[in-house]
Short mmCIF file of C-alpha atoms and ligand atoms in Angstrom, two decimals:
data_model
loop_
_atom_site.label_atom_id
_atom_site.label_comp_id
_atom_site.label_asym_id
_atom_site.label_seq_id
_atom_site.Cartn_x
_atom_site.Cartn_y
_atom_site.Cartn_z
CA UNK A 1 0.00 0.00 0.00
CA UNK A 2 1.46 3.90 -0.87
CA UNK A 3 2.19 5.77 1.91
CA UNK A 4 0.22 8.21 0.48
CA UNK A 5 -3.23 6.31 1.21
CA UNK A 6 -2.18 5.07 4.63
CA UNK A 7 -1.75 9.47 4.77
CA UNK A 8 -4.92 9.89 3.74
CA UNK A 9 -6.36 6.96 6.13
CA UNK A 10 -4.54 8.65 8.93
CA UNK A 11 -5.92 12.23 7.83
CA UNK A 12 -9.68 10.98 8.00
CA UNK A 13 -9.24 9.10 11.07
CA UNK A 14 -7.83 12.77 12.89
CA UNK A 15 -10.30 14.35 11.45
CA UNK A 16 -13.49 11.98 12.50
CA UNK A 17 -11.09 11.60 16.14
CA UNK A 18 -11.73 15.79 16.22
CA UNK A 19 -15.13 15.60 15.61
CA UNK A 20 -15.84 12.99 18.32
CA UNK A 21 -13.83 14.96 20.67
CA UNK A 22 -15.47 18.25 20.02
CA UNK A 23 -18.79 16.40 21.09
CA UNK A 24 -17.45 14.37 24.03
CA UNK A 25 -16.37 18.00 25.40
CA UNK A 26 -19.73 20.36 24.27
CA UNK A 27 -22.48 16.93 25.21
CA UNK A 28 -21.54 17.85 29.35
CA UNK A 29 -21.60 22.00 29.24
CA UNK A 30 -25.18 21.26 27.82
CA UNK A 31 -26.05 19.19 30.50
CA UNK A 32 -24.49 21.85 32.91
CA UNK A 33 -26.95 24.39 31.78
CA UNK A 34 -29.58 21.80 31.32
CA UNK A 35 -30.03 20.64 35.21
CA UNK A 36 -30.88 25.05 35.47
CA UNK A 37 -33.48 24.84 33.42
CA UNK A 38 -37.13 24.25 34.78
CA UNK A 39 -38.61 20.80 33.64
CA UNK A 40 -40.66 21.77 30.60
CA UNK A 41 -39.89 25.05 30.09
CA UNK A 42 -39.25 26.11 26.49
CA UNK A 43 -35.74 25.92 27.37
CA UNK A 44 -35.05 22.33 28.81
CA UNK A 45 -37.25 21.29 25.38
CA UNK A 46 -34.56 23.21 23.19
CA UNK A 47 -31.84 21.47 25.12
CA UNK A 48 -32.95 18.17 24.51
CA UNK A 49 -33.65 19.00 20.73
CA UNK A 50 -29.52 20.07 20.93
CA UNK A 51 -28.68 16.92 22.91
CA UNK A 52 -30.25 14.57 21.04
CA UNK A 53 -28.98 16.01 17.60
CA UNK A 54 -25.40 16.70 18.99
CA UNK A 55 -25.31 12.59 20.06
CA UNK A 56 -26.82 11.81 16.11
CA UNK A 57 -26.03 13.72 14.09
CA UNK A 58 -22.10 14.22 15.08
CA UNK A 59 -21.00 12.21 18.14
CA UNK A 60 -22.43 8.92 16.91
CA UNK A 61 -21.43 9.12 13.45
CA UNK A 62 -17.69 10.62 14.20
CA UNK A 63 -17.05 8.07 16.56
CA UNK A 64 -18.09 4.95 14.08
CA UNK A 65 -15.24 6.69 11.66
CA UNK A 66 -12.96 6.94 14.37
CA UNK A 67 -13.26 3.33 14.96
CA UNK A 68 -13.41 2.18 11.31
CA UNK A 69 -10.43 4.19 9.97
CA UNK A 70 -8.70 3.03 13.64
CA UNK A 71 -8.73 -0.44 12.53
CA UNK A 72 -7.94 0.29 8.92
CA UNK A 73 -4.93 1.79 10.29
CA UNK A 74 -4.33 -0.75 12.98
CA UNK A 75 -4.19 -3.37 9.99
CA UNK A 76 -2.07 -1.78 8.09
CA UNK A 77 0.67 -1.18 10.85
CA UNK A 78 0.15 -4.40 11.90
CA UNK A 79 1.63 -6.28 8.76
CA UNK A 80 3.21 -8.62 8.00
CA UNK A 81 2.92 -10.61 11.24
CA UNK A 82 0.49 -8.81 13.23
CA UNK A 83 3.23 -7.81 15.92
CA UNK A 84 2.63 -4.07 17.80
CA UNK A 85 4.45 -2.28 20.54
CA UNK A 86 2.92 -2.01 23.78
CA UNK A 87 1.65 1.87 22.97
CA UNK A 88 -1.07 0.58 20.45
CA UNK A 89 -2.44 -1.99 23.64
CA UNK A 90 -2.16 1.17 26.00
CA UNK A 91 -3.79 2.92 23.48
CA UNK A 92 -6.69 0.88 22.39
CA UNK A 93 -7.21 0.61 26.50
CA UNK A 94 -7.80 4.42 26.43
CA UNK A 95 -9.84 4.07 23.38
CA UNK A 96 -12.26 1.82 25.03
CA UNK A 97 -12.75 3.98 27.86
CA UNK A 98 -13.41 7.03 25.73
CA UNK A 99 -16.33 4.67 24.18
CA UNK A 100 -17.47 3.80 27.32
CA UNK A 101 -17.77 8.12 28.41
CA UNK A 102 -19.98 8.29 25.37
CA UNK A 103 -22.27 5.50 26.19
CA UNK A 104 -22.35 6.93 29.57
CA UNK A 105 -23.38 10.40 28.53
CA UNK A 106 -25.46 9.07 26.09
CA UNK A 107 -27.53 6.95 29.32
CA UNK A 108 -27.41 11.11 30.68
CA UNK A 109 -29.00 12.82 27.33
CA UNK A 110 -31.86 9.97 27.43
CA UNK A 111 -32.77 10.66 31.01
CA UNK A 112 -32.87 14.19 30.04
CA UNK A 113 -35.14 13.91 27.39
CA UNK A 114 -37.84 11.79 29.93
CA UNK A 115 -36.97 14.28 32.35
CA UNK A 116 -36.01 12.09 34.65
CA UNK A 117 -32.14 13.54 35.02
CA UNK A 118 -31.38 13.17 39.17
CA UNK A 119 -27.73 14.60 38.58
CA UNK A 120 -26.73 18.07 40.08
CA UNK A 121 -24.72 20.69 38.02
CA UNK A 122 -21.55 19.58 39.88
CA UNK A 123 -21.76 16.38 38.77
CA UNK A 124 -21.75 17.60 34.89
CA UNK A 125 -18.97 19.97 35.89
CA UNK A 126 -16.24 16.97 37.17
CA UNK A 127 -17.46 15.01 34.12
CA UNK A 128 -16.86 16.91 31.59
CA UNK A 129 -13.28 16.84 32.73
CA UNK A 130 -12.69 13.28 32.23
CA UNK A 131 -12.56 12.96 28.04
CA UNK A 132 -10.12 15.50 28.14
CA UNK A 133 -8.19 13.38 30.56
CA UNK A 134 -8.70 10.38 28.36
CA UNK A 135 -7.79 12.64 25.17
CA UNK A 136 -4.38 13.97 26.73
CA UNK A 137 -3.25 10.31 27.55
CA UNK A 138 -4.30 9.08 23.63
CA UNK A 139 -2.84 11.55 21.58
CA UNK A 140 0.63 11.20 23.59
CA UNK A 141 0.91 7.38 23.52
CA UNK A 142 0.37 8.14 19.42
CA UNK A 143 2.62 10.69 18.94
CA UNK A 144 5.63 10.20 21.45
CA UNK A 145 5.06 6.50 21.22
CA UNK A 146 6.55 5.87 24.68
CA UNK A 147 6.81 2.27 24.60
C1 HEM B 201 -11.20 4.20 17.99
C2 HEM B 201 -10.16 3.43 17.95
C3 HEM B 201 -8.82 3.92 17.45
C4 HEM B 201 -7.87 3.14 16.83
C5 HEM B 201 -7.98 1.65 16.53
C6 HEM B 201 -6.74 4.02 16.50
C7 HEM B 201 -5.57 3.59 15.84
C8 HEM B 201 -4.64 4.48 15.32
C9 HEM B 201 -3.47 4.08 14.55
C10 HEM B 201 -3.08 2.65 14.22
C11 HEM B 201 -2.82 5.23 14.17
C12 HEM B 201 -1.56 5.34 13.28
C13 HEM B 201 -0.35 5.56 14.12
C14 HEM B 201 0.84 5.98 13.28
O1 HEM B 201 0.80 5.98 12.08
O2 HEM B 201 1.83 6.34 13.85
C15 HEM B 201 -3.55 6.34 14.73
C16 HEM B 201 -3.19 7.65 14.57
C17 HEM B 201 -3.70 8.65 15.35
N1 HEM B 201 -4.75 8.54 16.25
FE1 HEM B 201 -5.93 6.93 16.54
N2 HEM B 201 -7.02 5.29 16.93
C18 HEM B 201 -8.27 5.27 17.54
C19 HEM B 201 -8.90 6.35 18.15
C20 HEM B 201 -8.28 7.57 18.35
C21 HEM B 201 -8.79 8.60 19.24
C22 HEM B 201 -10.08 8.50 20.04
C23 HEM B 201 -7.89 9.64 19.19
C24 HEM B 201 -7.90 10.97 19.89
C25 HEM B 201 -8.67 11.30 20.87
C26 HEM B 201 -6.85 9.26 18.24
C27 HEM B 201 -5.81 10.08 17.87
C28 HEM B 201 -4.89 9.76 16.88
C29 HEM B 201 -3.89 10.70 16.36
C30 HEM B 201 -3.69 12.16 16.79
C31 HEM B 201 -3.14 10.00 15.38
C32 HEM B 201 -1.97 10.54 14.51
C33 HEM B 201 -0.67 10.25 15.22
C34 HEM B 201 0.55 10.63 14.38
O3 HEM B 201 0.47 10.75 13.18
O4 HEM B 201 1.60 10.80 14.97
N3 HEM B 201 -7.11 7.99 17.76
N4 HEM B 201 -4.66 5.86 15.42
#
């Protein structure tokens, strides 16, 4: 394979990884101005029109390309004998968690949207602090490549 298509693999992939990102961050602030707003006002109903669309129209889709073009890559560095160094594991770990923040705020926008959200401001605060965590720890073990 060129190098040029595994460049243009890699391009997509930072690309749909931005995208995810900018949704894992924004999902939580909405949430933090969400639990202020009365239940059924005009304004929680806007919010869950934005929370809902955010999650569909962006988040979900941005994080199936981040997988997808993930594993193309992951193939393709992983020929010819499948061998990688322990950053990729370390990695994919981080990876999963990410996944696992955006099933969890996804559980938050659908209690929202039933208005049946028991979580205070402060809560959506300290949570909206751990994908950038997550983030920090990703794009260094792909970059620096520490082990
Ligand atoms: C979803 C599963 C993912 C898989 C399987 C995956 C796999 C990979 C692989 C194999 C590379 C190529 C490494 C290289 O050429 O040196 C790569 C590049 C990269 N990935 Fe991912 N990745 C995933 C998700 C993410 C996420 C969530 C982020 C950021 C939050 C991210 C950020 C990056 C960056 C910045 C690069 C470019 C690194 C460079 O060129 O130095 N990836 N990814």
């Amino acid at each position: 394979m060129s190098a040029d298509i595994y460049l243009w693999f890699k391009a997509l992939h930072i690309i749909a990884v931005i995208s995810w990102m900018a949704g894992l961050l924004y999902l939580p602030r909405l949430f933090v101005y969400h639990t202020r707003s009365e239940t059924g006002s005009p304004q929680s109903e806007t919010f869950k029109i934005m929370e809902e669309r955010l999650l569909k129209v962006i988040m979900r889709p941005a994080m199936i390309a981040s997988w997808a073009l993930g594993i193309i890559l992951l193939v393709i560095i992983g020929q010819p004998d499948w061998s990688y160094e322990l950053w990729v594991y370390g990695k994919l770990l981080l990876v999963v968690a990410l996944t696992g923040a955006h099933i969890k705020l996804a559980g938050h926008a659908k209690m929202f949207a039933q208005d049946r959200n028991s979580k205070s401001e402060k809560y959506f605060r300290v949570i909206n602090e751990v994908p950038t965590v997550i983030m920090i720890g990703i794009v260094i073990l792909v970059t620096v490549k520490p082990f």
